[in-house]
C-alpha positions as a printed NumPy array, in Angstrom:
array([[ 12.618, -15.851,  29.251],
       [  9.883, -13.525,  30.468],
       [ 11.919, -10.535,  29.337],
       [ 12.424, -12.055,  25.869],
       [  8.715, -12.803,  25.48 ],
       [  7.863,  -9.244,  26.538],
       [ 10.191,  -7.802,  23.901],
       [  8.71 , -10.124,  21.247],
       [  5.173,  -9.115,  22.193],
       [  6.123,  -5.435,  22.03 ],
       [  7.66 ,  -5.771,  18.557],
       [  4.668,  -7.736,  17.22 ],
       [  2.428,  -4.992,  18.62 ],
       [  4.534,  -2.298,  16.9  ],
       [  4.332,  -4.28 ,  13.647],
       [  0.534,  -4.385,  13.925],
       [  0.545,  -0.636,  14.591],
       [  2.44 ,  -0.235,  11.315],
       [ -0.144,  -2.423,   9.589],
       [ -2.938,  -0.322,  11.094],
       [ -1.181,   2.828,   9.882],
       [ -0.72 ,   1.239,   6.469],
       [ -4.484,   0.816,   6.21 ],
       [ -5.013,   4.309,   7.665],
       [ -2.449,   5.909,   5.342],
       [ -3.559,   3.988,   2.25 ],
       [ -7.323,   4.153,   2.844],
       [ -7.324,   6.954,   0.298],
       [ -6.164,   4.513,  -2.377],
       [ -9.351,   2.469,  -1.968],
       [-11.972,   5.086,  -1.175],
       [-10.919,   8.451,  -2.627],
       [-12.454,   7.804,  -6.04 ],
       [-15.718,   6.508,  -4.564],
       [-15.961,   9.62 ,  -2.396],
       [-14.963,  12.136,  -5.085],
       [-17.495,  10.683,  -7.565],
       [-20.159,  10.681,  -4.806],
       [-20.751,   6.941,  -5.124],
       [-20.688,   6.557,  -1.336],
       [-20.345,   8.793,   1.689],
       [-16.888,   8.742,   3.288],
       [-18.205,   6.675,   6.203],
       [-19.823,   4.054,   3.958],
       [-16.793,   3.974,   1.662],
       [-14.338,   3.102,   4.435],
       [-16.589,   0.299,   5.68 ],
       [-16.847,  -1.063,   2.13 ],
       [-13.073,  -0.937,   1.594],
       [-12.265,  -2.329,   5.051],
       [-14.447,  -5.392,   4.457],
       [-12.597,  -6.315,   1.267],
       [ -9.247,  -5.545,   2.907],
       [-10.191,  -8.017,   5.648],
       [-11.146, -10.948,   3.409],
       [ -8.253, -10.539,   0.955],
       [ -6.282, -13.433,   2.515],
       [ -8.946, -15.827,   1.18 ],
       [ -7.986, -15.011,  -2.424],
       [ -4.185, -14.759,  -2.458],
       [ -1.194, -16.85 ,  -1.509],
       [  1.593, -15.55 ,   0.725],
       [  4.23 , -14.881,  -1.941],
       [  4.657, -11.216,  -0.971],
       [  5.021, -12.083,   2.729],
       [  7.812, -14.531,   1.886],
       [  9.661, -11.92 ,  -0.209],
       [  9.471,  -9.289,   2.542],
       [ 10.409, -11.808,   5.223],
       [ 13.505, -13.21 ,   3.546],
       [ 13.962, -11.539,   0.143],
       [ 14.981,  -7.927,   0.952],
       [ 17.672,  -8.493,   3.564],
       [ 19.126, -11.812,   4.678],
       [ 16.968, -13.434,   7.339],
       [ 20.114, -14.694,   9.076],
       [ 21.094, -11.161,  10.194],
       [ 17.637, -10.207,  11.45 ],
       [ 17.208,  -9.684,  15.165],
       [ 14.928,  -7.627,  17.417],
       [ 16.869,  -4.399,  16.891],
       [ 16.738,  -4.722,  13.089],
       [ 12.969,  -5.188,  13.162],
       [ 12.592,  -2.285,  15.594],
       [ 14.67 ,  -0.05 ,  13.327],
       [ 12.785,  -1.072,  10.183],
       [  9.369,  -0.444,  11.741],
       [ 10.477,   2.851,  13.303],
       [ 11.724,   4.118,   9.941],
       [  8.561,   3.081,   8.114],
       [  6.153,   4.424,  10.743],
       [  8.002,   7.746,  11.052],
       [  7.991,   8.347,   7.295],
       [  4.303,   7.418,   7.081],
       [  3.472,   9.971,   9.768],
       [  5.502,  12.695,   8.074],
       [  3.866,  12.182,   4.669],
       [  0.399,  11.764,   6.183],
       [  0.766,  15.075,   8.017],
       [  1.542,  16.882,   4.753],
       [ -1.172,  14.979,   2.87 ],
       [  1.292,  13.396,   0.442],
       [  0.39 ,   9.876,  -0.795],
       [  3.746,   8.161,  -0.343],
       [  4.26 ,   4.413,  -0.247],
       [  3.963,   2.5  ,   3.043],
       [  5.387,  -0.504,   1.206],
       [  8.578,   1.167,   0.163],
       [  8.903,   2.905,   3.521],
       [  9.032,  -0.591,   5.015],
       [ 11.532,  -1.761,   2.38 ],
       [ 13.671,   1.313,   3.078],
       [ 13.41 ,   0.608,   6.797],
       [ 14.556,  -2.987,   6.346],
       [ 17.496,  -1.962,   4.166],
       [ 18.542,   0.865,   6.49 ],
       [ 18.43 ,  -1.27 ,   9.628],
       [ 20.048,  -4.255,   7.899],
       [ 22.928,  -2.169,   6.534],
       [ 23.38 ,  -0.493,   9.93 ],
       [ 23.926,  -3.928,  11.459],
       [ 25.857,  -5.881,   8.824],
       [ 26.809,  -3.512,   5.999],
       [ 25.7  ,  -3.832,   2.388],
       [ 26.238,  -7.589,   2.532],
       [ 22.948,  -7.821,   4.39 ],
       [ 21.01 ,  -6.883,   1.237],
       [ 19.46 ,  -9.605,  -0.914],
       [ 20.177,  -7.991,  -4.271],
       [ 17.587,  -9.916,  -6.307],
       [ 14.68 ,  -9.018,  -4.039],
       [ 15.685,  -5.367,  -3.661],
       [ 16.189,  -4.929,  -7.405],
       [ 12.807,  -6.513,  -8.157],
       [ 11.113,  -4.221,  -5.662],
       [ 12.964,  -1.147,  -6.927],
       [ 12.007,  -1.866, -10.525],
       [  8.393,  -2.162,  -9.386],
       [  8.627,   1.396,  -7.998],
       [  9.037,   2.614, -11.575],
       [  6.868,   0.104, -13.422],
       [  3.785,  -0.012, -11.166],
       [  2.674,   3.619, -11.695],
       [  3.596,   3.473, -15.39 ],
       [  1.616,   0.263, -15.868],
       [ -1.343,   1.703, -13.963],
       [ -1.198,   4.913, -15.987],
       [ -0.96 ,   3.149, -19.361],
       [ -3.727,   0.653, -18.607],
       [ -6.062,   3.367, -17.256],
       [ -5.37 ,   5.534, -20.302],
       [ -6.209,   2.661, -22.655],
       [ -9.38 ,   1.739, -20.743],
       [-10.53 ,   5.366, -20.571],
       [ -9.951,   5.907, -24.297],
       [-11.926,   2.722, -25.047],
       [-14.781,   3.895, -22.825],
       [-14.837,   7.316, -24.497],
       [-14.842,   5.675, -27.929],
       [-17.544,   3.095, -27.138],
       [-19.875,   5.627, -25.497],
       [-19.038,   8.532, -27.774],
       [-22.623,   8.898, -29.04 ],
       [-24.329,   8.006, -25.767],
       [-25.948,  10.512, -23.449],
       [-23.451,  11.433, -20.686],
       [-25.845,  11.253, -17.73 ],
       [-27.061,   7.619, -18.084],
       [-23.549,   6.517, -19.062],
       [-21.969,   8.028, -15.941],
       [-24.829,   6.671, -13.844],
       [-24.047,   3.157, -15.12 ],
       [-20.331,   3.541, -14.332],
       [-21.207,   4.864, -10.9  ],
       [-22.809,   1.492, -10.154],
       [-19.922,  -0.396, -11.78 ],
       [-17.561,   1.305,  -9.332],
       [-18.906,  -1.04 ,  -6.66 ],
       [-17.201,  -3.844,  -8.613],
       [-13.984,  -1.987,  -9.44 ],
       [-13.553,  -0.602,  -5.909],
       [-14.143,  -4.062,  -4.427],
       [-11.467,  -5.564,  -6.653],
       [ -9.052,  -2.767,  -5.872],
       [ -9.606,  -3.111,  -2.116],
       [ -9.007,  -6.86 ,  -2.431],
       [ -5.741,  -6.181,  -4.251],
       [ -4.748,  -3.59 ,  -1.662],
       [ -5.442,  -5.92 ,   1.272],
       [ -3.784,  -8.833,  -0.504],
       [ -0.515,  -7.035,  -1.263],
       [ -0.08 ,  -4.581,   1.601],
       [ -1.116,  -6.699,   4.594],
       [  1.363,  -9.38 ,   3.534],
       [  4.285,  -7.035,   4.095],
       [  3.61 ,  -6.902,   7.826],
       [  2.993, -10.663,   7.836],
       [  6.508, -11.108,   6.475],
       [  7.979,  -8.828,   9.156],
       [  6.272, -10.639,  12.042],
       [  7.074, -14.078,  10.604],
       [ 10.784, -13.342,  10.195],
       [ 10.829, -11.889,  13.727],
       [  9.361, -15.154,  15.05 ],
       [ 11.843, -17.126,  12.94 ],
       [ 14.822, -15.132,  14.235],
       [ 13.761, -15.742,  17.846],
       [ 13.24 , -19.471,  17.35 ],
       [  9.426, -19.475,  17.496],
       [  9.142, -20.915,  13.958],
       [ 10.77 , -24.303,  13.555],
       [ 11.839, -25.792,  10.248],
       [ 11.378, -23.839,   7.016],
       [ 10.33 , -20.205,   7.047],
       [  6.537, -19.838,   6.884],
       [  3.782, -17.486,   8.021],
       [  1.547, -18.83 ,  10.835],
       [ -2.198, -18.394,  10.346],
       [ -2.623, -16.24 ,  13.462],
       [ -0.161, -13.774,  11.917],
       [ -2.164, -13.73 ,   8.667],
       [ -5.51 , -13.003,  10.312],
       [ -4.035, -10.474,  12.788],
       [ -2.486,  -8.451,   9.963],
       [ -5.675,  -8.487,   7.886],
       [ -7.712,  -7.283,  10.882],
       [ -5.19 ,  -4.538,  11.706],
       [ -5.199,  -3.253,   8.124],
       [ -8.999,  -3.337,   7.912],
       [ -9.265,  -1.37 ,  11.174],
       [ -6.793,   1.205,   9.863],
       [ -8.847,   1.607,   6.704],
       [-11.955,   2.227,   8.829],
       [-10.306,   5.307,  10.331],
       [ -9.098,   6.557,   6.938],
       [ -6.431,   9.168,   6.118],
       [ -8.667,  12.076,   5.141],
       [ -5.84 ,  14.464,   4.309],
       [ -4.67 ,  12.077,   1.582],
       [ -8.234,  11.351,   0.411],
       [ -8.535,  14.984,  -0.615],
       [ -5.26 ,  14.811,  -2.549],
       [ -6.037,  11.536,  -4.316],
       [ -9.705,  12.105,  -5.045],
       [ -9.744,  15.758,  -6.01 ],
       [ -6.199,  17.108,  -6.161],
       [ -4.58 ,  15.32 ,  -9.103],
       [ -7.344,  15.596, -11.709],
       [-11.128,  15.834, -11.912],
       [-12.621,  12.34 , -11.852],
       [-16.031,  11.234, -13.142],
       [-17.555,   7.807, -12.384],
       [-16.296,   6.384, -15.704],
       [-12.79 ,   7.586, -14.855],
       [-13.06 ,   6.178, -11.333],
       [-14.054,   2.797, -12.752],
       [-11.134,   2.776, -15.222],
       [ -8.582,   3.869, -12.598],
       [ -9.716,   1.323,  -9.997],
       [ -9.929,  -1.507, -12.53 ],
       [ -6.436,  -0.739, -13.827],
       [ -5.06 ,  -0.563, -10.302],
       [ -6.725,  -3.845,  -9.346],
       [ -5.285,  -5.65 , -12.383],
       [ -1.794,  -4.367, -11.583],
       [ -2.066,  -5.41 ,  -7.908],
       [ -3.439,  -8.859,  -8.746],
       [ -0.525,  -9.504, -11.107],
       [  2.094,  -8.195,  -8.66 ],
       [  0.706, -10.167,  -5.713],
       [  0.619, -13.397,  -7.717],
       [  4.287, -12.816,  -8.642],
       [  5.264, -12.031,  -5.045],
       [  6.253,  -8.422,  -5.773],
       [  5.624,  -5.955,  -2.904],
       [  4.445,  -3.032,  -5.025],
       [  3.027,   0.255,  -3.836],
       [ -0.749,   0.513,  -4.008],
       [ -0.287,   4.283,  -3.761],
       [  2.025,   4.409,  -6.775],
       [ -0.304,   2.199,  -8.766],
       [ -3.559,   4.092,  -8.216],
       [ -1.879,   7.492,  -8.57 ],
       [ -0.509,   6.448, -11.948],
       [ -3.962,   5.218, -12.943],
       [ -5.56 ,   8.544, -11.952],
       [ -2.981,  10.403, -14.049],
       [ -3.798,   8.071, -16.973],
       [ -7.486,   8.966, -16.703],
       [ -6.603,  12.656, -16.744],
       [ -4.358,  12.215, -19.786],
       [ -7.254,  10.652, -21.715],
       [ -8.869,  14.089, -21.783],
       [ -5.822,  16.304, -22.276],
       [ -2.355,  16.775, -20.792],
       [ -3.403,  19.957, -18.997],
       [ -6.161,  18.059, -17.156],
       [ -3.48 ,  16.729, -14.772],
       [ -2.217,  19.054, -12.052],
       [  1.449,  18.412, -12.722],
       [  2.683,  20.574,  -9.84 ],
       [  0.963,  18.329,  -7.307],
       [  1.966,  15.217,  -9.24 ],
       [  5.623,  16.292,  -9.069],
       [  5.369,  16.652,  -5.256],
       [  4.078,  13.084,  -5.098],
       [  6.934,  11.84 ,  -7.304],
       [  9.484,  13.528,  -5.038],
       [  7.915,  11.793,  -2.04 ],
       [  8.322,   8.479,  -3.871],
       [ 11.982,   9.197,  -4.638],
       [ 12.75 ,  10.15 ,  -1.041],
       [ 10.8  ,   7.355,   0.667],
       [ 13.387,   4.554,   0.69 ],
       [ 16.455,   6.658,   1.604],
       [ 14.63 ,   8.723,   4.271],
       [ 12.941,   5.708,   5.869],
       [ 16.284,   3.887,   5.674],
       [ 18.147,   6.703,   7.427],
       [ 15.588,   6.86 ,  10.246],
       [ 15.715,   3.056,  10.51 ],
       [ 19.53 ,   3.023,  10.778],
       [ 19.424,   5.554,  13.629],
       [ 16.615,   3.626,  15.326],
       [ 18.554,   0.357,  14.99 ],
       [ 21.497,   1.768,  16.941],
       [ 19.101,   3.058,  19.573],
       [ 17.21 ,  -0.256,  19.74 ],
       [ 20.344,  -2.373,  19.905],
       [ 21.141,  -0.87 ,  23.301],
       [ 17.966,  -2.027,  25.045],
       [ 16.497,  -4.874,  22.967],
       [ 18.841,  -7.531,  24.325]])
């Protein structure tokens, strides 16, 4: 019994490390635009984003956690080795992309990890087709939706303030970014932290610590929100540079439009229980802002590197997870 509890505690700790890294890796999503438009210093920006990451559980249900916990692979085949493999695949891919400063998706790294470990244990029959298809479709639609909405908002802003003096207009939008960045950080904390909640909850369920129907205990909810907020406080500065200054030049009005578009997309996805990528969403929105000026305003070479990272995330994380599952199955008994 003591050995089993020790293994459980270790896996929960690894899951919280992933959640911390999710906040660390995705801090750029919340703060890059505030930093690049000089709304806040990097230190103040991460504190601002971390606070709204922390309180996100007060505003959203747990639909995403339920999908991750039982909607990607069958919860009946999940054991300690599967969870170990899934987390190892996701964490490894996050570290690789962080090192190269590429804003990949922690969410889809986790999905890839779950699929890879699940298939390694039980074959393709382990996959819950409906949940995986819904998540895969969101990979394509979330950046497109963010891009289209940001483009529309930016065009409206340019049209409404066409005859206004640029300086006071941008100064106004600089202040409005406090609102848009708060909403985006809420959406980020609400969608991303729930993925780790689902992992820990299904781990508890598989080991008999959750009786009755599958649900997420409150201590899991608050632990995941704290871990993500702490990760955001440390920030992934390599990716901040890519997101805030690498894709296109962003002014305060563009930052407001991108963050607002991203927040709307995340609010909708979270309410529908879809584990989308906050990285995909805000990157698409930034591209939309650039397109509102001209096509050449977007650095398409860098954007193509990001797209390739998106394409490779699920299969690469899945491959690492499958290898890690076989390794974990030998000692996580």
